C-alpha positions as a LaTeX table, in Angstrom:
\begin{tabular}{lrrr}
\hline
Residue & $x$ (\AA) & $y$ (\AA) & $z$ (\AA) \\
\hline
Unk1 & $-0.25$ & $-4.25$ & 16.47 \\
Unk2 & 2.86 & $-4.08$ & 14.33 \\
Unk3 & 5.46 & $-6.80$ & 14.29 \\
Unk4 & 8.82 & $-6.05$ & 12.64 \\
Unk5 & 10.51 & $-9.19$ & 11.57 \\
Unk6 & 1.25 & 13.26 & 12.33 \\
Unk7 & 2.61 & 15.45 & 10.37 \\
Unk8 & 0.80 & 18.43 & 8.89 \\
Unk9 & $-1.49$ & 17.50 & 5.98 \\
Unk10 & 0.00 & 18.11 & 2.56 \\
Unk11 & $-1.93$ & 20.26 & 0.06 \\
Unk12 & $-4.77$ & 18.31 & $-1.46$ \\
Unk13 & $-3.86$ & 16.74 & $-4.78$ \\
Unk14 & $-5.97$ & 16.03 & $-7.83$ \\
Unk15 & $-5.08$ & 12.70 & $-9.39$ \\
Unk16 & $-5.89$ & 12.58 & $-13.07$ \\
Unk17 & $-4.82$ & 9.03 & $-13.84$ \\
Unk18 & $-1.65$ & 7.14 & $-14.65$ \\
Unk19 & 1.18 & 8.69 & $-16.64$ \\
Unk20 & 2.92 & 7.05 & $-19.58$ \\
Unk21 & 6.56 & 6.27 & $-18.89$ \\
Unk22 & 7.62 & 8.58 & $-21.73$ \\
Unk23 & 5.94 & 11.61 & $-20.18$ \\
Unk24 & 8.25 & 13.98 & $-18.28$ \\
Unk25 & 8.39 & 12.93 & $-14.62$ \\
Unk26 & 9.39 & 15.19 & $-11.76$ \\
Unk27 & 7.98 & 13.44 & $-8.71$ \\
Unk28 & 9.40 & 10.09 & $-7.70$ \\
Unk29 & 7.15 & 7.61 & $-5.93$ \\
Unk30 & 7.31 & 5.48 & $-2.79$ \\
Unk31 & 4.93 & 2.52 & $-2.87$ \\
Unk32 & 4.13 & 0.05 & $-0.10$ \\
Unk33 & 2.81 & $-3.28$ & $-1.34$ \\
Unk34 & 0.39 & $-4.47$ & 1.37 \\
Unk35 & $-1.11$ & $-7.94$ & 0.78 \\
Unk36 & $-3.38$ & $-9.91$ & 3.07 \\
Unk37 & $-1.50$ & $-12.89$ & 4.55 \\
Unk38 & $-4.42$ & $-14.54$ & 6.35 \\
Unk39 & $-5.11$ & $-18.25$ & 6.05 \\
Unk40 & $-7.79$ & $-17.90$ & 3.37 \\
Unk41 & $-5.15$ & $-16.67$ & 0.94 \\
Unk42 & $-4.18$ & $-20.35$ & 0.56 \\
Unk43 & $-7.36$ & $-21.08$ & $-1.42$ \\
Unk44 & $-6.78$ & $-22.35$ & $-4.93$ \\
Unk45 & $-9.25$ & $-20.35$ & $-7.05$ \\
Unk46 & $-6.21$ & $-18.28$ & $-8.06$ \\
Unk47 & $-3.75$ & $-20.82$ & $-9.42$ \\
Unk48 & $-1.90$ & $-22.17$ & $-7.61$ \\
Unk49 & $-3.20$ & $-20.11$ & $-4.64$ \\
Unk50 & $-4.48$ & $-16.62$ & $-3.94$ \\
Unk51 & $-1.26$ & $-15.61$ & $-2.21$ \\
Unk52 & 0.84 & $-16.90$ & $-5.10$ \\
Unk53 & $-1.28$ & $-14.89$ & $-7.52$ \\
Unk54 & $-0.79$ & $-11.81$ & $-5.35$ \\
Unk55 & 2.97 & $-12.38$ & $-5.16$ \\
Unk56 & 3.28 & $-12.80$ & $-8.93$ \\
Unk57 & 1.28 & $-9.62$ & $-9.52$ \\
Unk58 & 3.40 & $-7.67$ & $-7.02$ \\
Unk59 & 6.57 & $-8.83$ & $-8.76$ \\
Unk60 & 5.05 & $-7.62$ & $-12.02$ \\
Unk61 & 4.80 & $-4.16$ & $-10.48$ \\
Unk62 & 8.47 & $-4.37$ & $-9.53$ \\
Unk63 & 9.33 & $-5.36$ & $-13.10$ \\
Unk64 & 7.60 & $-2.29$ & $-14.55$ \\
Unk65 & 9.18 & 0.02 & $-11.98$ \\
Unk66 & 12.62 & $-1.46$ & $-12.70$ \\
Unk67 & 12.25 & $-0.85$ & $-16.44$ \\
Unk68 & 10.57 & 2.55 & $-16.36$ \\
Unk69 & 10.96 & 4.16 & $-12.92$ \\
Unk70 & 14.21 & 2.78 & $-11.45$ \\
Unk71 & 14.56 & 5.59 & $-8.90$ \\
Unk72 & 11.21 & 4.80 & $-7.29$ \\
Unk73 & 11.19 & 2.92 & $-3.99$ \\
Unk74 & 9.08 & $-0.04$ & $-2.88$ \\
Unk75 & 8.41 & $-1.33$ & 0.63 \\
Unk76 & 6.81 & $-4.68$ & 1.42 \\
Unk77 & 4.42 & $-5.24$ & 4.34 \\
Unk78 & 1.92 & $-8.04$ & 4.96 \\
Unk79 & $-0.85$ & $-8.32$ & 7.53 \\
Unk80 & $-2.76$ & $-11.09$ & 9.27 \\
Unk81 & $-3.24$ & $-11.18$ & 13.09 \\
Unk82 & $-0.43$ & $-8.64$ & 13.13 \\
Unk83 & 1.52 & $-6.83$ & 10.45 \\
Unk84 & 5.02 & $-7.74$ & 9.37 \\
Unk85 & 7.47 & $-5.40$ & 7.69 \\
Unk86 & 9.37 & $-7.51$ & 5.19 \\
Unk87 & 11.32 & $-4.68$ & 3.54 \\
Unk88 & 11.68 & $-0.94$ & 4.15 \\
Unk89 & 11.54 & 1.49 & 1.24 \\
Unk90 & 14.12 & 0.21 & $-1.24$ \\
Unk91 & 15.23 & 1.69 & $-4.57$ \\
Unk92 & 13.97 & $-0.50$ & $-7.39$ \\
Unk93 & 16.77 & 0.06 & $-9.90$ \\
Unk94 & 19.51 & $-1.23$ & $-7.63$ \\
Unk95 & 17.59 & $-3.73$ & $-5.47$ \\
Unk96 & 14.81 & $-5.32$ & $-7.53$ \\
Unk97 & 16.00 & $-8.77$ & $-6.47$ \\
Unk98 & 15.73 & $-7.87$ & $-2.79$ \\
Unk99 & 12.19 & $-6.58$ & $-3.35$ \\
Unk100 & 11.11 & $-9.76$ & $-5.10$ \\
Unk101 & 12.70 & $-11.89$ & $-2.38$ \\
Unk102 & 10.78 & $-9.96$ & 0.28 \\
Unk103 & 7.57 & $-10.61$ & $-1.64$ \\
Unk104 & 8.38 & $-14.32$ & $-1.92$ \\
Unk105 & 9.14 & $-14.49$ & 1.83 \\
Unk106 & 5.55 & $-13.60$ & 2.82 \\
Unk107 & 4.00 & $-16.49$ & 4.77 \\
Unk108 & 0.36 & $-17.03$ & 5.67 \\
Unk109 & $-0.75$ & $-16.71$ & 9.27 \\
Unk110 & $-3.99$ & $-16.05$ & 11.12 \\
Unk111 & $-6.76$ & $-13.54$ & 10.56 \\
Unk112 & $-7.21$ & $-10.16$ & 8.82 \\
Unk113 & $-6.02$ & $-7.08$ & 10.72 \\
Unk114 & $-6.08$ & $-4.28$ & 8.15 \\
Unk115 & $-5.50$ & $-1.62$ & 10.80 \\
Unk116 & $-2.16$ & $-3.18$ & 11.70 \\
Unk117 & $-1.26$ & $-3.38$ & 8.01 \\
Unk118 & $-1.97$ & 0.29 & 7.39 \\
Unk119 & $-0.10$ & 1.32 & 10.55 \\
Unk120 & 2.94 & $-0.67$ & 9.45 \\
Unk121 & 2.74 & 0.83 & 5.96 \\
Unk122 & 2.68 & 4.28 & 7.56 \\
Unk123 & 5.82 & 3.42 & 9.52 \\
Unk124 & 7.57 & 2.32 & 6.33 \\
Unk125 & 6.50 & 5.41 & 4.38 \\
Unk126 & 7.82 & 7.60 & 7.20 \\
Unk127 & 11.21 & 5.91 & 7.02 \\
Unk128 & 10.97 & 4.27 & 10.46 \\
Unk129 & 11.89 & 0.70 & 9.63 \\
Unk130 & 14.43 & $-0.63$ & 12.13 \\
Unk131 & 12.58 & $-0.29$ & 15.41 \\
Unk132 & 11.29 & $-2.54$ & 18.13 \\
Unk133 & 7.54 & $-2.87$ & 18.62 \\
Unk134 & 7.63 & $-0.39$ & 21.51 \\
Unk135 & 9.66 & 2.10 & 19.49 \\
Unk136 & 7.20 & 1.81 & 16.61 \\
Unk137 & 4.26 & 2.43 & 18.94 \\
Unk138 & 5.97 & 5.53 & 20.37 \\
Unk139 & 6.84 & 6.80 & 16.90 \\
Unk140 & 3.25 & 6.20 & 15.78 \\
Unk141 & 1.90 & 8.25 & 18.69 \\
Unk142 & 4.43 & 11.03 & 18.09 \\
Unk143 & 3.45 & 11.21 & 14.43 \\
Unk144 & $-0.17$ & 11.77 & 15.44 \\
Unk145 & 0.58 & 14.40 & 18.08 \\
Unk146 & 3.47 & 16.32 & 16.54 \\
Unk147 & 4.94 & 16.77 & 13.06 \\
Unk148 & 8.12 & 14.73 & 12.58 \\
Unk149 & 10.84 & 16.58 & 10.67 \\
Unk150 & 12.86 & 13.47 & 9.86 \\
Unk151 & 9.75 & 11.71 & 8.55 \\
Unk152 & 8.96 & 14.69 & 6.31 \\
Unk153 & 12.51 & 14.67 & 5.01 \\
Unk154 & 12.35 & 10.94 & 4.27 \\
Unk155 & 9.58 & 11.42 & 1.70 \\
Unk156 & 10.26 & 15.02 & 0.67 \\
Unk157 & 9.17 & 15.52 & $-2.91$ \\
Unk158 & 7.94 & 11.95 & $-3.35$ \\
Unk159 & 4.41 & 10.78 & $-3.94$ \\
Unk160 & 3.51 & 8.13 & $-1.35$ \\
Unk161 & 1.20 & 5.25 & $-2.17$ \\
Unk162 & $-0.21$ & 2.09 & $-0.60$ \\
Unk163 & $-1.65$ & $-0.82$ & $-2.58$ \\
Unk164 & $-3.74$ & $-2.89$ & $-0.17$ \\
Unk165 & $-4.95$ & $-6.32$ & $-1.30$ \\
Unk166 & $-7.32$ & $-8.66$ & 0.52 \\
Unk167 & $-9.59$ & $-11.64$ & $-0.05$ \\
Unk168 & $-11.77$ & $-10.93$ & 2.97 \\
Unk169 & $-12.71$ & $-8.27$ & 5.48 \\
Unk170 & $-11.18$ & $-6.56$ & 8.49 \\
Unk171 & $-11.95$ & $-8.85$ & 11.45 \\
Unk172 & $-9.49$ & $-7.78$ & 14.16 \\
Unk173 & $-10.13$ & $-4.55$ & 16.06 \\
Unk174 & $-12.71$ & $-1.87$ & 15.37 \\
Unk175 & $-13.92$ & $-0.52$ & 12.07 \\
Unk176 & $-13.63$ & 3.02 & 13.47 \\
Unk177 & $-9.91$ & 2.55 & 14.14 \\
Unk178 & $-9.41$ & 1.25 & 10.61 \\
Unk179 & $-11.12$ & 4.28 & 9.09 \\
Unk180 & $-9.23$ & 6.72 & 11.34 \\
Unk181 & $-5.87$ & 5.29 & 10.25 \\
Unk182 & $-6.85$ & 5.40 & 6.58 \\
Unk183 & $-8.12$ & 8.97 & 6.90 \\
Unk184 & $-4.91$ & 10.11 & 8.59 \\
Unk185 & $-2.83$ & 8.59 & 5.81 \\
Unk186 & $-4.92$ & 10.21 & 3.09 \\
Unk187 & $-4.87$ & 13.58 & 4.84 \\
Unk188 & $-1.06$ & 13.42 & 4.89 \\
Unk189 & $-0.99$ & 12.97 & 1.11 \\
Unk190 & $-0.82$ & 9.17 & 0.84 \\
Unk191 & $-2.84$ & 7.67 & $-2.02$ \\
Unk192 & $-4.48$ & 4.36 & $-1.06$ \\
Unk193 & $-5.65$ & 1.89 & $-3.69$ \\
Unk194 & $-7.55$ & $-1.19$ & $-2.50$ \\
Unk195 & $-7.98$ & $-4.46$ & $-4.37$ \\
Unk196 & $-10.34$ & $-7.30$ & $-3.50$ \\
Unk197 & $-9.68$ & $-10.78$ & $-4.85$ \\
Unk198 & $-11.44$ & $-14.15$ & $-4.71$ \\
Unk199 & $-14.27$ & $-16.00$ & $-6.34$ \\
Unk200 & $-16.91$ & $-13.30$ & $-5.95$ \\
Unk201 & $-17.12$ & $-9.68$ & $-4.72$ \\
Unk202 & $-19.24$ & $-10.94$ & $-1.83$ \\
Unk203 & $-16.09$ & $-12.63$ & $-0.51$ \\
Unk204 & $-14.71$ & $-9.24$ & 0.55 \\
Unk205 & $-16.10$ & $-6.28$ & 2.47 \\
Unk206 & $-16.41$ & $-3.91$ & $-0.48$ \\
Unk207 & $-17.95$ & $-1.14$ & 1.62 \\
Unk208 & $-14.88$ & $-1.00$ & 3.88 \\
Unk209 & $-12.44$ & $-1.23$ & 0.97 \\
Unk210 & $-14.17$ & 1.65 & $-0.80$ \\
Unk211 & $-14.17$ & 3.68 & 2.42 \\
Unk212 & $-10.45$ & 3.10 & 2.95 \\
Unk213 & $-9.50$ & 3.95 & $-0.63$ \\
Unk214 & $-8.64$ & 7.40 & $-1.92$ \\
Unk215 & $-11.27$ & 9.06 & $-4.11$ \\
Unk216 & $-10.47$ & 9.63 & $-7.76$ \\
Unk217 & $-11.46$ & 13.28 & $-8.31$ \\
Unk218 & $-12.19$ & 12.91 & $-12.00$ \\
Unk219 & $-14.66$ & 10.07 & $-11.52$ \\
Unk220 & $-15.63$ & 10.68 & $-7.91$ \\
Unk221 & $-15.24$ & 6.95 & $-7.29$ \\
Unk222 & $-13.02$ & 5.16 & $-4.76$ \\
Unk223 & $-9.74$ & 3.75 & $-6.07$ \\
Unk224 & $-11.01$ & 0.22 & $-5.48$ \\
Unk225 & $-11.52$ & $-2.77$ & $-7.74$ \\
Unk226 & $-12.44$ & $-6.44$ & $-7.37$ \\
Unk227 & $-10.44$ & $-8.88$ & $-9.49$ \\
Unk228 & $-11.53$ & $-12.50$ & $-9.93$ \\
Unk229 & $-8.53$ & $-14.02$ & $-11.72$ \\
Unk230 & $-4.75$ & $-13.92$ & $-11.50$ \\
Unk231 & $-4.16$ & $-12.69$ & $-15.06$ \\
Unk232 & $-6.32$ & $-9.61$ & $-14.51$ \\
Unk233 & $-4.58$ & $-9.04$ & $-11.19$ \\
Unk234 & $-1.21$ & $-8.94$ & $-12.93$ \\
Unk235 & $-2.55$ & $-6.38$ & $-15.39$ \\
Unk236 & $-3.87$ & $-4.21$ & $-12.55$ \\
Unk237 & $-0.59$ & $-4.26$ & $-10.61$ \\
Unk238 & 1.35 & $-3.32$ & $-13.74$ \\
Unk239 & $-1.07$ & $-0.44$ & $-14.25$ \\
Unk240 & $-0.54$ & 0.63 & $-10.64$ \\
Unk241 & 3.22 & 0.68 & $-11.24$ \\
Unk242 & 2.90 & 3.80 & $-13.37$ \\
Unk243 & 3.19 & 7.25 & $-11.84$ \\
Unk244 & 0.10 & 9.22 & $-10.96$ \\
Unk245 & $-0.46$ & 12.41 & $-12.91$ \\
Unk246 & $-1.26$ & 15.07 & $-10.35$ \\
Unk247 & $-1.56$ & 18.78 & $-9.76$ \\
Unk248 & $-2.13$ & 20.70 & $-6.51$ \\
Unk249 & $-5.42$ & 22.45 & $-6.02$ \\
Unk250 & $-5.36$ & 26.23 & $-5.81$ \\
Unk251 & $-6.81$ & 28.21 & $-2.94$ \\
Unk252 & $-9.80$ & 30.36 & $-3.75$ \\
\hline
\end{tabular}
């Protein structure tokens, strides 16, 4: 379920890695930052807490985007029992302060519903941000059943990305639903990176996070990593801030 305060698949893309900011860039990017806001994110193995470490890392991504990719857009969504859209897609160069405020406004609540988080991220990436819960549900169903011209226009020419972070595992709803949502996003051209945090990789469901993540075609590995300390998490988010180098596959 999504709490607010289907289109045709795009051609498959090969992602070769992250571009340097001085390389010519044609494609702008839309990124949804999607952290876990369940109660366990209050644990203090990340100083001062896991959620504070995640917030600081997310603001580091904003900082890099502001300096190097100011025309990119960032949306902020968190998930626990339900998902909450804190900020629709917002241009970094003119609204970095609003993005950081939205990150700071994330509050912990409840359990870990990744399905709701991914659904809300999909809503944000499709430009459907100011809707009631019922409107969002209808829009979600319409996107599955019929291509949405306005949604396509909202992200025309932009690479769409989700960075999902968690310190646990999906424990609300079915695993099948979670995988179906992730697959639909990836088939529509969205690149999903997943990050596990905590004291040990056993703290998270690595199998699910690898299954949700996009596959890096050069390595054949999921775009997933586990990070055990806040400093390394900041480095990873700053790396994720850079544009993906990509090229469409050719039909044979």
